[in-house]
Amino acid sequence: AAAAAAAGSAAPGAAVGCGARRGRSTSAGVAAASRGGLRGGRSGAEGWTDCWATGSGGSLRLVTDATWSSFDADAYLRPRRGGGTSYVKALEDTDARREPVGWRDDDAFAPGEGWAAAVPVLPARKAAGLHAAMARPVMVTPASQLLVPSITRLNATWFLADFGRELQGGLVLSSGGGIPPGSRVRVVSGESVQRMAAHSATGAGRGGSPSATGGDSSSGVVGDTWGFDFEWTLRAGAQTIEQHQYMEFRYVNVVFADSLAARAGWALRAWRVEYPW
């Protein structure tokens, strides 16, 4: 989760790494930097996180300590263990209504209810022999530079997004505020597109199809999902929902629970990590 947060803000071509240390690590914690300092860490209130980003400008190490404010991001990311394959993963059924609005990018944000001072188990600078976890250098493309090039509307609520190539990373959904609060959107990513005729026509439920009559179209329902099938709930106003668990995919089904939400303005992007070769 912390690596994904770093990936979202790092410059293209930067090498990013993070490692939790000496504490209870929540399954979907968060870290964010601003001019006012860091506000939360992946290790929650009982540990600290060591993150670094190396690029043309050198490296930067960020260590949580008592000056941090921490918030258990599980409260709104609502992670659950994903099944269906041997690959162990956390699926984030994010409820944006529970997220502290403005903690990521508002310099005037003031931590309130649910926030507490981080309590490091060991003072980072006094821990002998304690070093940041090693990580192979990877290239990072932030979501701001990777807008999905193709979105096809399949019916009133179903969309098929095609990023044009396989990638490893996560998704970012943004809305200008026209979507009714409490609207639900199902997100399914995969490496192929299956024929709609092979799927039952049960609407937006798990395993449903965008076609009421099947058909012979080769585009429509995403396949080879490896279990990446989750649901996000939106709040009122402009917002961005960012996925922290990375996955392999090219295609994405975006399925709104109602047509009113589907007609509102929204955009889909992705952050990507890859080796330079």
Short mmCIF file of C-alpha atoms in Angstrom, two decimals:
data_model
loop_
_atom_site.label_atom_id
_atom_site.label_comp_id
_atom_site.label_asym_id
_atom_site.label_seq_id
_atom_site.Cartn_x
_atom_site.Cartn_y
_atom_site.Cartn_z
CA ALA A 1 0.00 0.00 0.00
CA ALA A 2 2.76 2.41 0.86
CA ALA A 3 4.61 1.51 -2.32
CA ALA A 4 1.50 2.31 -4.32
CA ALA A 5 1.14 5.64 -2.57
CA ALA A 6 4.72 6.45 -3.47
CA ALA A 7 4.12 5.26 -7.04
CA GLY A 8 1.22 7.65 -7.39
CA SER A 9 3.41 10.69 -6.79
CA ALA A 10 6.87 9.66 -8.04
CA ALA A 11 8.33 10.96 -11.25
CA PRO A 12 8.44 8.68 -14.32
CA GLY A 13 11.52 6.47 -14.31
CA ALA A 14 12.02 6.76 -10.55
CA ALA A 15 12.82 3.71 -8.46
CA VAL A 16 10.45 3.38 -5.52
CA GLY A 17 10.60 1.16 -2.46
CA CYS A 18 8.96 0.89 0.94
CA GLY A 19 9.30 -1.36 3.94
CA ALA A 20 7.31 -1.58 7.16
CA ARG A 21 9.35 -1.97 10.34
CA ARG A 22 8.86 -3.15 13.88
CA GLY A 23 5.13 -2.81 14.26
CA ARG A 24 1.63 -3.91 13.44
CA SER A 25 1.04 -3.24 9.78
CA THR A 26 -2.53 -2.74 8.61
CA SER A 27 -3.46 -4.55 5.43
CA ALA A 28 -4.16 -1.33 3.56
CA GLY A 29 -2.49 1.58 5.31
CA VAL A 30 -1.61 4.84 3.64
CA ALA A 31 1.19 7.40 3.46
CA ALA A 32 1.05 10.89 2.01
CA ALA A 33 3.48 13.78 1.85
CA SER A 34 2.66 17.48 1.75
CA ARG A 35 4.39 20.74 2.54
CA GLY A 36 3.11 20.38 6.09
CA GLY A 37 4.66 16.95 6.56
CA LEU A 38 3.55 13.34 6.53
CA ARG A 39 0.13 12.50 7.85
CA GLY A 40 -0.16 8.74 7.98
CA GLY A 41 1.87 5.58 7.65
CA ARG A 42 1.37 2.00 6.55
CA SER A 43 2.37 0.73 9.95
CA GLY A 44 -0.61 2.27 11.72
CA ALA A 45 -0.20 3.49 15.28
CA GLU A 46 2.26 0.84 16.47
CA GLY A 47 5.13 0.98 14.02
CA TRP A 48 6.87 2.98 11.37
CA THR A 49 7.46 2.87 7.65
CA ASP A 50 10.62 3.46 5.68
CA CYS A 51 10.07 4.70 2.11
CA TRP A 52 12.48 5.96 -0.47
CA ALA A 53 12.40 7.15 -4.06
CA THR A 54 15.53 7.28 -6.16
CA GLY A 55 15.74 9.19 -9.42
CA SER A 56 17.95 11.80 -11.01
CA GLY A 57 17.71 13.92 -7.86
CA GLY A 58 19.04 11.29 -5.45
CA SER A 59 17.11 9.58 -2.71
CA LEU A 60 14.76 10.50 0.11
CA ARG A 61 14.00 8.43 3.20
CA LEU A 62 10.75 9.01 5.07
CA VAL A 63 10.43 7.45 8.51
CA THR A 64 7.33 7.56 10.66
CA ASP A 65 7.73 8.83 14.21
CA ALA A 66 5.65 10.55 16.89
CA THR A 67 5.25 13.66 14.71
CA TRP A 68 3.06 11.64 12.33
CA SER A 69 -0.69 11.38 12.61
CA SER A 70 -2.04 7.93 11.81
CA PHE A 71 -5.39 6.70 10.58
CA ASP A 72 -6.46 3.09 9.99
CA ALA A 73 -7.25 3.16 6.28
CA ASP A 74 -9.04 -0.18 6.53
CA ALA A 75 -12.01 1.90 7.73
CA TYR A 76 -12.67 3.06 4.17
CA LEU A 77 -10.58 0.77 1.94
CA ARG A 78 -12.37 -2.26 3.46
CA PRO A 79 -9.83 -4.85 2.27
CA ARG A 80 -10.78 -8.48 1.98
CA ARG A 81 -8.83 -11.56 1.01
CA GLY A 82 -9.26 -12.36 -2.66
CA GLY A 83 -9.81 -15.93 -3.78
CA GLY A 84 -10.17 -17.82 -7.00
CA THR A 85 -6.45 -18.40 -7.63
CA SER A 86 -3.30 -19.39 -5.76
CA TYR A 87 -2.18 -15.75 -5.84
CA VAL A 88 -2.82 -14.21 -2.42
CA LYS A 89 -4.22 -10.69 -2.78
CA ALA A 90 -6.22 -8.05 -0.98
CA LEU A 91 -9.29 -6.71 -2.77
CA GLU A 92 -10.31 -3.18 -1.78
CA ASP A 93 -14.07 -2.61 -1.62
CA THR A 94 -13.47 1.09 -0.99
CA ASP A 95 -16.24 3.20 0.51
CA ALA A 96 -15.27 6.80 -0.30
CA ARG A 97 -17.87 8.11 2.16
CA ARG A 98 -15.64 6.92 5.02
CA GLU A 99 -12.42 8.51 3.78
CA PRO A 100 -11.13 11.63 5.58
CA VAL A 101 -11.68 14.16 2.79
CA GLY A 102 -8.62 16.22 1.94
CA TRP A 103 -5.94 14.24 3.78
CA ARG A 104 -4.06 13.48 0.56
CA ASP A 105 -3.74 16.90 -1.04
CA ASP A 106 -5.18 19.69 1.12
CA ASP A 107 -2.45 21.61 2.94
CA ALA A 108 -5.07 22.99 5.33
CA PHE A 109 -6.26 19.49 6.33
CA ALA A 110 -6.41 19.01 10.09
CA PRO A 111 -6.61 15.41 11.41
CA GLY A 112 -9.74 14.95 13.49
CA GLU A 113 -11.77 12.04 14.80
CA GLY A 114 -10.16 8.68 14.10
CA TRP A 115 -6.63 10.09 13.89
CA ALA A 116 -3.97 9.57 16.55
CA ALA A 117 -0.28 10.26 16.99
CA ALA A 118 1.86 7.42 15.67
CA VAL A 119 3.71 5.50 18.38
CA PRO A 120 6.95 4.01 17.01
CA VAL A 121 8.17 0.88 18.73
CA LEU A 122 11.82 1.76 18.13
CA PRO A 123 13.27 5.21 17.50
CA ALA A 124 14.35 4.87 13.89
CA ARG A 125 17.59 6.76 14.26
CA LYS A 126 18.69 4.74 17.28
CA ALA A 127 17.97 1.29 15.90
CA ALA A 128 21.39 -0.24 15.24
CA GLY A 129 21.68 -2.14 11.98
CA LEU A 130 18.17 -1.26 10.86
CA HIS A 131 18.04 -0.41 7.16
CA ALA A 132 15.40 0.10 4.52
CA ALA A 133 14.33 -3.06 2.70
CA MET A 134 16.16 -3.59 -0.58
CA ALA A 135 14.11 -3.51 -3.76
CA ARG A 136 15.02 -3.95 -7.40
CA PRO A 137 14.70 -0.65 -9.28
CA VAL A 138 11.45 -0.26 -11.19
CA MET A 139 10.11 2.42 -13.51
CA VAL A 140 6.97 4.15 -12.27
CA THR A 141 4.32 5.77 -14.44
CA PRO A 142 1.92 7.79 -12.25
CA ALA A 143 -1.80 7.77 -12.92
CA SER A 144 -1.67 11.39 -14.05
CA GLN A 145 0.10 10.21 -17.22
CA LEU A 146 -1.85 7.02 -17.97
CA LEU A 147 -5.45 7.76 -18.97
CA VAL A 148 -7.23 4.78 -20.51
CA PRO A 149 -7.17 5.34 -24.31
CA SER A 150 -10.40 3.48 -25.10
CA ILE A 151 -13.72 3.12 -23.25
CA THR A 152 -16.65 1.39 -24.95
CA ARG A 153 -20.17 1.74 -23.59
CA LEU A 154 -21.86 -1.66 -23.78
CA ASN A 155 -25.25 -0.69 -22.38
CA ALA A 156 -26.77 1.77 -19.89
CA THR A 157 -24.49 0.74 -17.02
CA TRP A 158 -21.64 -1.39 -18.45
CA PHE A 159 -18.36 -0.09 -19.87
CA LEU A 160 -15.30 -1.82 -21.29
CA ALA A 161 -11.95 -0.04 -20.87
CA ASP A 162 -8.94 -1.12 -22.92
CA PHE A 163 -5.49 0.18 -21.92
CA GLY A 164 -4.03 -1.13 -25.18
CA ARG A 165 -1.35 -3.32 -23.58
CA GLU A 166 -0.70 -5.52 -20.58
CA LEU A 167 0.46 -3.65 -17.52
CA GLN A 168 1.19 -4.18 -13.85
CA GLY A 169 -0.30 -1.57 -11.60
CA GLY A 170 -3.57 -0.32 -10.19
CA LEU A 171 -6.62 1.72 -11.13
CA VAL A 172 -7.71 5.25 -10.29
CA LEU A 173 -11.31 6.38 -10.78
CA SER A 174 -12.11 10.09 -10.60
CA SER A 175 -15.42 11.94 -10.73
CA GLY A 176 -16.24 15.62 -10.99
CA GLY A 177 -19.11 15.29 -8.54
CA GLY A 178 -22.09 14.42 -10.73
CA ILE A 179 -22.42 10.88 -9.41
CA PRO A 180 -25.08 10.52 -6.68
CA PRO A 181 -23.53 9.77 -3.25
CA GLY A 182 -23.75 6.14 -2.28
CA SER A 183 -23.60 4.98 -5.89
CA ARG A 184 -21.83 1.68 -6.34
CA VAL A 185 -19.49 0.73 -9.15
CA ARG A 186 -18.14 -2.73 -9.76
CA VAL A 187 -14.62 -3.01 -11.19
CA VAL A 188 -13.33 -6.19 -12.87
CA SER A 189 -9.89 -6.32 -14.49
CA GLY A 190 -8.37 -9.04 -16.62
CA GLU A 191 -6.07 -10.04 -19.44
CA SER A 192 -8.66 -11.01 -22.05
CA VAL A 193 -12.16 -10.27 -23.29
CA GLN A 194 -14.56 -13.18 -23.49
CA ARG A 195 -17.59 -13.63 -25.73
CA MET A 196 -20.74 -12.29 -24.12
CA ALA A 197 -22.75 -15.33 -25.24
CA ALA A 198 -20.76 -17.45 -22.79
CA HIS A 199 -22.08 -15.49 -19.80
CA SER A 200 -25.44 -15.36 -18.09
CA ALA A 201 -27.47 -12.19 -18.50
CA THR A 202 -27.92 -11.32 -14.84
CA GLY A 203 -27.13 -7.60 -14.92
CA ALA A 204 -24.51 -6.03 -12.69
CA GLY A 205 -24.26 -8.84 -10.16
CA ARG A 206 -21.21 -11.07 -9.79
CA GLY A 207 -20.82 -13.07 -12.98
CA GLY A 208 -23.35 -10.98 -14.94
CA SER A 209 -23.24 -9.92 -18.58
CA PRO A 210 -23.72 -6.54 -20.29
CA SER A 211 -25.91 -8.20 -22.94
CA ALA A 212 -29.52 -9.15 -22.30
CA THR A 213 -29.51 -11.57 -25.22
CA GLY A 214 -25.94 -12.81 -25.36
CA GLY A 215 -24.61 -12.30 -28.86
CA ASP A 216 -21.51 -13.04 -30.86
CA SER A 217 -19.44 -10.01 -29.91
CA SER A 218 -15.81 -10.69 -28.95
CA SER A 219 -15.75 -7.59 -26.77
CA GLY A 220 -17.70 -7.14 -23.61
CA VAL A 221 -16.95 -9.29 -20.60
CA VAL A 222 -13.45 -9.27 -19.17
CA GLY A 223 -11.86 -12.68 -18.63
CA ASP A 224 -8.70 -14.07 -17.02
CA THR A 225 -9.36 -11.80 -14.05
CA TRP A 226 -7.32 -13.79 -11.51
CA GLY A 227 -9.96 -12.88 -8.97
CA PHE A 228 -9.66 -9.08 -9.29
CA ASP A 229 -13.35 -8.27 -8.91
CA PHE A 230 -14.28 -5.58 -6.38
CA GLU A 231 -16.82 -2.82 -5.67
CA TRP A 232 -16.38 0.87 -4.86
CA THR A 233 -18.93 3.18 -3.22
CA LEU A 234 -18.77 6.88 -4.10
CA ARG A 235 -19.46 9.92 -1.93
CA ALA A 236 -20.87 13.34 -2.80
CA GLY A 237 -18.70 15.86 -4.63
CA ALA A 238 -15.51 15.57 -6.66
CA GLN A 239 -13.40 12.60 -5.62
CA THR A 240 -10.69 10.14 -6.57
CA ILE A 241 -10.59 6.48 -5.59
CA GLU A 242 -7.16 4.90 -5.91
CA GLN A 243 -6.38 1.21 -5.76
CA HIS A 244 -3.30 0.21 -3.75
CA GLN A 245 -3.03 -3.49 -4.59
CA TYR A 246 -1.27 -3.98 -7.92
CA MET A 247 -2.47 -6.50 -10.49
CA GLU A 248 -1.86 -7.61 -14.08
CA PHE A 249 -4.44 -6.52 -16.63
CA ARG A 250 -5.24 -4.86 -19.92
CA TYR A 251 -9.04 -4.77 -19.91
CA VAL A 252 -11.43 -3.45 -17.25
CA ASN A 253 -15.20 -3.73 -16.89
CA VAL A 254 -16.67 -0.72 -15.08
CA VAL A 255 -20.25 -1.52 -14.06
CA PHE A 256 -22.45 1.07 -12.35
CA ALA A 257 -25.37 -0.04 -10.22
CA ASP A 258 -27.70 2.43 -11.94
CA SER A 259 -27.83 4.36 -15.20
CA LEU A 260 -27.92 7.77 -13.51
CA ALA A 261 -24.45 7.24 -12.06
CA ALA A 262 -23.22 5.83 -15.36
CA ARG A 263 -24.21 9.03 -17.18
CA ALA A 264 -22.27 11.27 -14.80
CA GLY A 265 -18.77 12.47 -15.68
CA TRP A 266 -15.97 10.11 -14.66
CA ALA A 267 -12.50 9.12 -15.82
CA LEU A 268 -10.40 5.98 -15.46
CA ARG A 269 -6.61 6.01 -15.17
CA ALA A 270 -3.92 3.60 -14.03
CA TRP A 271 -0.54 3.75 -12.33
CA ARG A 272 2.05 1.34 -13.70
CA VAL A 273 5.26 -0.25 -12.45
CA GLU A 274 7.73 -2.08 -14.69
CA TYR A 275 11.38 -2.97 -15.09
CA PRO A 276 13.31 -0.94 -17.66
CA TRP A 277 14.00 -3.91 -19.95
#
